Each structure stands twice: as C-alpha cells, then as structure tokens.
PDB file of C-alpha atoms in Angstrom:
ATOM      1  CA  GLN A   1      10.790  -2.739  16.426  1.00 81.00           C
ATOM      2  CA  VAL A   2      11.086   0.422  14.318  1.00 86.00           C
ATOM      3  CA  GLN A   3       9.451   3.498  15.873  1.00 92.00           C
ATOM      4  CA  LEU A   4       9.740   6.523  13.632  1.00 94.00           C
ATOM      5  CA  VAL A   5       9.077  10.156  14.465  1.00 96.00           C
ATOM      6  CA  GLU A   6       9.501  13.011  12.002  1.00 97.00           C
ATOM      7  CA  SER A   7      10.324  16.630  12.857  1.00 97.00           C
ATOM      8  CA  GLY A   8      11.494  19.828  11.216  1.00 97.00           C
ATOM      9  CA  GLY A   9       8.419  20.815   9.275  1.00 97.00           C
ATOM     10  CA  GLY A  10       6.972  24.306   9.290  1.00 97.00           C
ATOM     11  CA  LEU A  11       6.028  27.340   7.248  1.00 98.00           C
ATOM     12  CA  VAL A  12       8.579  28.594   4.744  1.00 98.00           C
ATOM     13  CA  GLN A  13       8.491  31.119   1.921  1.00 97.00           C
ATOM     14  CA  PRO A  14       8.920  30.023  -1.700  1.00 98.00           C
ATOM     15  CA  GLY A  15      12.584  29.573  -2.450  1.00 98.00           C
ATOM     16  CA  GLY A  16      13.374  28.751   1.150  1.00 98.00           C
ATOM     17  CA  SER A  17      14.816  25.652   2.768  1.00 98.00           C
ATOM     18  CA  LEU A  18      13.924  23.194   5.494  1.00 98.00           C
ATOM     19  CA  ARG A  19      15.614  20.106   6.899  1.00 98.00           C
ATOM     20  CA  LEU A  20      13.414  17.272   8.052  1.00 98.00           C
ATOM     21  CA  SER A  21      14.596  14.630  10.495  1.00 98.00           C
ATOM     22  CA  CYS A  22      13.303  11.131  11.125  1.00 97.00           C
ATOM     23  CA  VAL A  23      14.419   9.436  14.324  1.00 96.00           C
ATOM     24  CA  ASP A  24      13.990   5.733  15.000  1.00 92.00           C
ATOM     25  CA  PHE A  25      13.368   5.343  18.724  1.00 87.00           C
ATOM     26  CA  GLY A  26      13.375   1.581  18.215  1.00 82.00           C
ATOM     27  CA  ARG A  27      17.035   1.869  17.230  1.00 75.00           C
ATOM     28  CA  THR A  28      16.837  -0.792  14.527  1.00 82.00           C
ATOM     29  CA  PHE A  29      16.493   1.198  11.313  1.00 79.00           C
ATOM     30  CA  SER A  30      20.115   0.769  10.262  1.00 88.00           C
ATOM     31  CA  ARG A  31      19.057  -2.572   8.785  1.00 91.00           C
ATOM     32  CA  TYR A  32      16.582  -1.054   6.362  1.00 93.00           C
ATOM     33  CA  THR A  33      16.226   0.955   3.217  1.00 96.00           C
ATOM     34  CA  MET A  34      14.355   4.079   4.298  1.00 96.00           C
ATOM     35  CA  ALA A  35      12.150   6.470   2.393  1.00 97.00           C
ATOM     36  CA  TRP A  36      10.488   9.858   2.567  1.00 98.00           C
ATOM     37  CA  LEU A  37       6.984  10.189   1.167  1.00 98.00           C
ATOM     38  CA  ARG A  38       4.491  13.044   1.201  1.00 98.00           C
ATOM     39  CA  GLN A  39       0.753  13.470   1.019  1.00 98.00           C
ATOM     40  CA  VAL A  40      -1.573  16.289   0.108  1.00 96.00           C
ATOM     41  CA  PRO A  41      -5.183  16.058   1.383  1.00 90.00           C
ATOM     42  CA  GLY A  42      -7.331  14.149  -1.075  1.00 93.00           C
ATOM     43  CA  LYS A  43      -4.380  12.603  -2.869  1.00 95.00           C
ATOM     44  CA  ALA A  44      -2.401   9.408  -2.442  1.00 94.00           C
ATOM     45  CA  ARG A  45       0.944   9.460  -0.692  1.00 95.00           C
ATOM     46  CA  GLU A  46       3.751   9.936  -3.185  1.00 96.00           C
ATOM     47  CA  PHE A  47       7.354   8.816  -3.123  1.00 97.00           C
ATOM     48  CA  VAL A  48       9.909  11.564  -2.527  1.00 98.00           C
ATOM     49  CA  ALA A  49      13.267   9.855  -1.901  1.00 98.00           C
ATOM     50  CA  ARG A  50      14.882   6.664  -0.642  1.00 98.00           C
ATOM     51  CA  ILE A  51      18.243   5.723   0.821  1.00 97.00           C
ATOM     52  CA  SER A  52      19.845   2.312   1.204  1.00 96.00           C
ATOM     53  CA  SER A  53      20.636   0.869   4.619  1.00 93.00           C
ATOM     54  CA  ALA A  54      24.287   1.945   4.534  1.00 90.00           C
ATOM     55  CA  GLY A  55      23.478   5.207   2.796  1.00 87.00           C
ATOM     56  CA  GLY A  56      25.396   4.562  -0.396  1.00 89.00           C
ATOM     57  CA  ILE A  57      22.464   4.447  -2.796  1.00 96.00           C
ATOM     58  CA  THR A  58      19.814   7.132  -3.119  1.00 97.00           C
ATOM     59  CA  ALA A  59      16.916   7.811  -5.460  1.00 98.00           C
ATOM     60  CA  TYR A  60      14.563  10.746  -5.915  1.00 98.00           C
ATOM     61  CA  ALA A  61      11.257  11.585  -7.485  1.00 98.00           C
ATOM     62  CA  ASN A  62      11.712  13.692 -10.605  1.00 98.00           C
ATOM     63  CA  SER A  63       9.790  16.532  -8.972  1.00 97.00           C
ATOM     64  CA  VAL A  64      12.422  16.971  -6.241  1.00 98.00           C
ATOM     65  CA  LYS A  65      15.614  15.866  -7.990  1.00 98.00           C
ATOM     66  CA  GLY A  66      18.318  18.493  -7.685  1.00 97.00           C
ATOM     67  CA  ARG A  67      16.496  20.317  -4.869  1.00 98.00           C
ATOM     68  CA  PHE A  68      16.171  17.684  -2.115  1.00 98.00           C
ATOM     69  CA  THR A  69      18.924  15.574  -0.549  1.00 98.00           C
ATOM     70  CA  ILE A  70      18.320  12.471   1.540  1.00 98.00           C
ATOM     71  CA  SER A  71      20.913  11.282   4.031  1.00 97.00           C
ATOM     72  CA  ARG A  72      21.190   9.164   7.152  1.00 97.00           C
ATOM     73  CA  ASP A  73      23.341   8.784  10.243  1.00 96.00           C
ATOM     74  CA  ASN A  74      22.936   5.222  11.487  1.00 94.00           C
ATOM     75  CA  ALA A  75      24.945   5.970  14.624  1.00 93.00           C
ATOM     76  CA  LYS A  76      22.234   8.485  15.558  1.00 94.00           C
ATOM     77  CA  ASN A  77      19.346   6.350  14.237  1.00 93.00           C
ATOM     78  CA  THR A  78      18.334   9.378  12.175  1.00 96.00           C
ATOM     79  CA  MET A  79      17.495  10.090   8.563  1.00 97.00           C
ATOM     80  CA  TYR A  80      17.326  13.564   7.028  1.00 98.00           C
ATOM     81  CA  LEU A  81      15.735  15.318   4.096  1.00 98.00           C
ATOM     82  CA  GLN A  82      17.347  18.619   3.139  1.00 98.00           C
ATOM     83  CA  MET A  83      14.841  20.550   1.045  1.00 98.00           C
ATOM     84  CA  ASN A  84      16.006  23.586  -0.929  1.00 98.00           C
ATOM     85  CA  SER A  85      14.308  25.866  -3.447  1.00 98.00           C
ATOM     86  CA  LEU A  86      10.933  24.977  -2.015  1.00 98.00           C
ATOM     87  CA  ASN A  87       7.816  25.897  -3.963  1.00 97.00           C
ATOM     88  CA  PRO A  88       4.111  25.792  -3.069  1.00 97.00           C
ATOM     89  CA  GLU A  89       3.742  22.416  -4.807  1.00 96.00           C
ATOM     90  CA  ASP A  90       5.978  20.938  -2.088  1.00 98.00           C
ATOM     91  CA  THR A  91       3.333  21.711   0.539  1.00 98.00           C
ATOM     92  CA  ALA A  92       2.324  18.388   2.110  1.00 98.00           C
ATOM     93  CA  VAL A  93       2.604  16.202   5.156  1.00 98.00           C
ATOM     94  CA  TYR A  94       5.954  14.456   4.950  1.00 98.00           C
ATOM     95  CA  TYR A  95       6.361  10.925   6.282  1.00 97.00           C
ATOM     96  CA  CYS A  96       9.312   8.642   6.774  1.00 96.00           C
ATOM     97  CA  ALA A  97       8.911   4.907   6.427  1.00 96.00           C
ATOM     98  CA  VAL A  98      10.790   1.654   6.069  1.00 95.00           C
ATOM     99  CA  GLU A  99      10.851   0.423   2.484  1.00 94.00           C
ATOM    100  CA  LEU A 100      10.335  -3.333   2.295  1.00 92.00           C
ATOM    101  CA  PRO A 101       9.847  -5.624  -0.720  1.00 91.00           C
ATOM    102  CA  ARG A 102       6.126  -5.723   0.100  1.00 91.00           C
ATOM    103  CA  GLY A 103       5.863  -1.952   0.329  1.00 92.00           C
ATOM    104  CA  TYR A 104       6.263   0.739   2.979  1.00 91.00           C
ATOM    105  CA  ASP A 105       5.809   0.025   6.683  1.00 88.00           C
ATOM    106  CA  TYR A 106       6.435   1.496  10.154  1.00 91.00           C
ATOM    107  CA  TRP A 107       5.201   4.943   9.193  1.00 90.00           C
ATOM    108  CA  GLY A 108       5.915   7.920  11.398  1.00 92.00           C
ATOM    109  CA  PRO A 109       3.073  10.349  12.286  1.00 95.00           C
ATOM    110  CA  GLY A 110       4.270  12.900   9.713  1.00 96.00           C
ATOM    111  CA  THR A 111       5.358  16.527   9.786  1.00 98.00           C
ATOM    112  CA  GLN A 112       3.584  19.365   7.954  1.00 98.00           C
ATOM    113  CA  VAL A 113       5.514  21.432   5.429  1.00 98.00           C
ATOM    114  CA  THR A 114       3.798  24.551   4.131  1.00 98.00           C
ATOM    115  CA  VAL A 115       5.383  26.683   1.427  1.00 98.00           C
ATOM    116  CA  SER A 116       3.620  30.016   1.147  1.00 96.00           C
ATOM    117  CA  SER A 117       4.323  33.724   0.984  1.00 94.00           C
TER     118      SER A 117
END
C-alpha cells in the first residue's frame, strides 16, 4: 500500500528555490509512475510533472518547464521536485500522487508553497 507524505514547502521570495520531497512510507512506489500536482484555492488541481517508475522518462507542464526538475530515488522510496526561479504564480499546495491509467491515486496530504516578497 502506497502511503505518501510531502515535505519541503515554505515561504520563499520571487526568484528563489525550494526542493520538495515525497516519501512513500508504504515502500511500494518504485512500481509506479509518480506525479506532482498543485492546487490553488478555488481552482482544480493541475499537473506539474511526472516521472516513470525507473526515472528515465519525465514530463512537465509548460508553466514549469525549464524551472522545475522532477527526480526519484527508489532505494529511498522518495521523489523530489527541485523548483527554481519561483514566481508568485507558483504559490499553491503541492501534492504527490501515483499516476495510474484511471487517473491519480494515493494522494499525500500536500505541502504549502508560498512565493511572496
């Protein structure tokens, strides 16, 4: 059973960086394609990035391409999102999830990222 918990969020100034982590305490996530998504109050969750089970294939939303990098360490049951050149539009709650053919599942509780001066 996948049990995801995100961490690493916080308050950062525009232009700054943060690295988010997503740990699977169920220790099974190496089997799955994983994704980061984010949500602003009043809006639907939006896709940010995904990474294949072995880590060889990644994809990004156009809004973060070139600024964010997704990675994973299956030995540590952990996925990362390195976020650089942050701007206020990146402010959101960030979630990690398993990406399945039917959609996203096994959501973590989320971590707040606030970009503000």
